[in-house]
Short mmCIF file of C-alpha atoms in Angstrom, two decimals:
data_model
loop_
_atom_site.label_atom_id
_atom_site.label_comp_id
_atom_site.label_asym_id
_atom_site.label_seq_id
_atom_site.Cartn_x
_atom_site.Cartn_y
_atom_site.Cartn_z
CA MET A 92 -93.19 -2.72 66.74
CA VAL A 93 -94.78 -2.95 63.62
CA VAL A 94 -90.67 -2.95 61.09
CA ASN A 95 -91.58 -0.99 57.49
CA ASP A 96 -94.71 -0.07 57.66
CA PRO A 97 -95.95 1.65 54.60
CA GLU A 98 -96.19 5.54 55.09
CA THR A 99 -92.98 5.12 57.50
CA LEU A 100 -91.15 3.60 55.01
CA ALA A 101 -92.06 5.41 51.83
CA GLN A 102 -91.48 8.92 53.97
CA ALA A 103 -87.73 7.03 54.98
CA ILE A 104 -87.23 6.57 51.52
CA ALA A 105 -88.60 9.89 49.58
CA ALA A 106 -85.68 11.05 53.29
CA PHE A 107 -83.18 9.10 52.10
CA GLU A 108 -83.44 10.06 47.70
CA ALA A 109 -83.49 13.46 49.00
CA TYR A 110 -80.07 13.08 50.66
CA GLU A 111 -78.87 11.26 47.57
CA THR A 112 -79.77 14.22 45.58
CA ALA A 113 -78.78 17.16 47.05
CA LEU A 114 -75.37 14.66 48.05
CA LEU A 115 -75.20 14.75 43.57
CA ALA A 116 -76.09 18.30 43.12
CA ASN A 117 -73.66 19.57 46.35
CA ASP A 118 -76.90 21.17 47.88
CA ASN A 119 -75.17 21.65 51.40
CA ALA A 120 -77.92 23.70 52.53
CA THR A 121 -79.56 20.89 52.50
CA LEU A 122 -77.67 18.28 53.64
CA GLU A 123 -76.55 20.71 56.47
CA ALA A 124 -80.45 20.58 56.99
CA MET A 125 -80.83 16.84 56.83
CA PHE A 126 -78.40 15.68 59.23
CA MET A 127 -79.87 15.91 63.03
CA PRO A 128 -78.02 19.32 64.63
CA SER A 129 -76.62 18.15 67.84
CA PRO A 130 -73.07 17.85 68.79
CA LEU A 131 -74.18 14.01 69.11
CA THR A 132 -74.86 13.76 65.41
CA ILE A 133 -71.51 11.47 63.99
CA ARG A 134 -70.17 10.80 60.73
CA TYR A 135 -67.40 8.40 59.75
CA GLY A 136 -66.41 9.65 56.25
CA VAL A 137 -64.08 7.64 54.08
CA ALA A 138 -60.98 9.17 55.57
CA GLU A 139 -62.39 10.92 58.30
CA VAL A 140 -64.11 11.52 61.72
CA GLN A 141 -66.72 14.33 62.48
CA HIS A 142 -68.40 14.19 65.82
CA GLY A 143 -71.09 16.67 66.36
CA TYR A 144 -72.82 18.54 64.25
CA GLU A 145 -70.96 21.58 63.54
CA GLU A 146 -67.98 19.69 61.92
CA ILE A 147 -70.49 17.59 59.30
CA ARG A 148 -71.00 20.93 58.35
CA ALA A 149 -67.11 22.20 58.72
CA PHE A 150 -67.12 19.04 56.10
CA ARG A 151 -69.70 19.82 53.57
CA LYS A 152 -68.60 22.80 53.03
CA VAL A 153 -65.02 22.27 51.37
CA GLN A 154 -66.67 19.17 49.71
CA ALA A 155 -66.32 19.52 45.80
CA PRO A 156 -69.09 16.91 43.80
CA PHE A 157 -68.74 13.60 42.28
CA GLU A 158 -71.03 11.21 41.02
CA ARG A 159 -71.69 7.67 41.96
CA GLN A 160 -74.47 4.61 41.20
CA LEU A 161 -75.96 3.38 44.06
CA ALA A 162 -76.65 -0.84 44.61
CA ARG A 163 -78.47 -2.93 46.92
CA THR A 164 -79.76 -0.45 48.87
CA VAL A 165 -82.06 -1.41 51.94
CA ILE A 166 -84.23 0.54 54.07
CA THR A 167 -86.07 -0.10 56.79
CA THR A 168 -88.01 1.35 59.33
CA TYR A 169 -89.15 0.09 63.44
CA GLY A 170 -92.00 1.56 64.62
CA THR A 171 -92.94 5.67 62.85
CA ASP A 172 -89.67 7.45 64.05
CA PHE A 173 -86.06 5.41 63.44
CA ALA A 174 -85.34 4.08 59.86
CA VAL A 175 -81.77 2.83 58.93
CA ALA A 176 -81.12 3.41 54.60
CA SER A 177 -77.69 0.98 53.37
CA THR A 178 -76.58 0.97 50.36
CA LEU A 179 -73.27 0.10 48.16
CA PHE A 180 -72.28 3.14 45.69
CA PHE A 181 -69.29 2.83 43.13
CA ARG A 182 -67.54 5.99 42.16
CA ASN A 183 -65.21 6.37 38.99
CA ASP A 184 -62.51 7.99 41.26
CA PHE A 185 -62.72 5.38 43.29
CA PRO A 186 -61.83 2.53 40.50
CA GLY A 187 -61.96 -0.99 41.72
CA GLU A 188 -63.38 -0.37 45.61
CA VAL A 189 -67.38 -0.43 46.81
CA GLY A 190 -68.17 2.42 48.68
CA ARG A 191 -70.76 1.31 51.77
CA GLN A 192 -73.52 4.08 52.97
CA MET A 193 -75.85 3.67 56.35
CA GLN A 194 -77.42 5.85 58.04
CA THR A 195 -79.55 6.56 60.71
CA TRP A 196 -82.64 8.35 60.10
CA VAL A 197 -84.65 9.70 62.99
CA ARG A 198 -87.91 12.06 62.73
CA SER A 199 -87.88 14.51 64.87
CA ASP A 200 -89.91 17.58 64.52
CA ASP A 201 -88.38 18.99 61.93
CA GLY A 202 -88.36 15.72 59.98
CA TRP A 203 -85.98 12.80 59.23
CA LYS A 204 -82.72 14.18 60.16
CA VAL A 205 -79.59 11.93 59.61
CA ALA A 206 -78.27 11.25 63.96
CA ALA A 207 -75.05 9.13 62.26
CA ALA A 208 -73.69 7.04 59.30
CA HIS A 209 -70.99 5.90 58.01
CA VAL A 210 -69.37 5.87 54.93
CA SER A 211 -66.09 3.29 53.77
CA MET A 212 -64.42 1.39 51.23
CA MET A 213 -63.57 -1.90 49.89
CA PRO A 214 -61.87 -3.66 47.53
CA GLU A 215 -64.89 -4.01 44.94
CA THR A 216 -64.16 -8.57 44.73
CA ARG A 217 -65.26 -8.76 48.58
CA THR A 218 -69.51 -7.37 48.14
CA SER A 219 -71.17 -10.58 47.67
#
């Protein structure tokens, strides 16, 4: 298996960056389209749990826009159809904390989709 094939990695990075752009713009239609439309898709958030695409859609519909800055983003591809994106983030509305986000991306017939995601916060002093 090839790890970080340059073409596949570029596609996964582009998908991750498009997700981040949509997230900060609170572009829910785009965000919904970026999740695998399956009851098996899971997102664990800072204070919530969504099992299945429909729960993720319902969650997204009530979210307010926010700002954040990313740090230490690592995207790794395995083969040509699977990627993991990991990043730290900082938000002004969570002072003294660092966020952690991991996404499992899978190439589908409709492009790259998030199949699983986890977002959590922790005290900033424990990031090293």
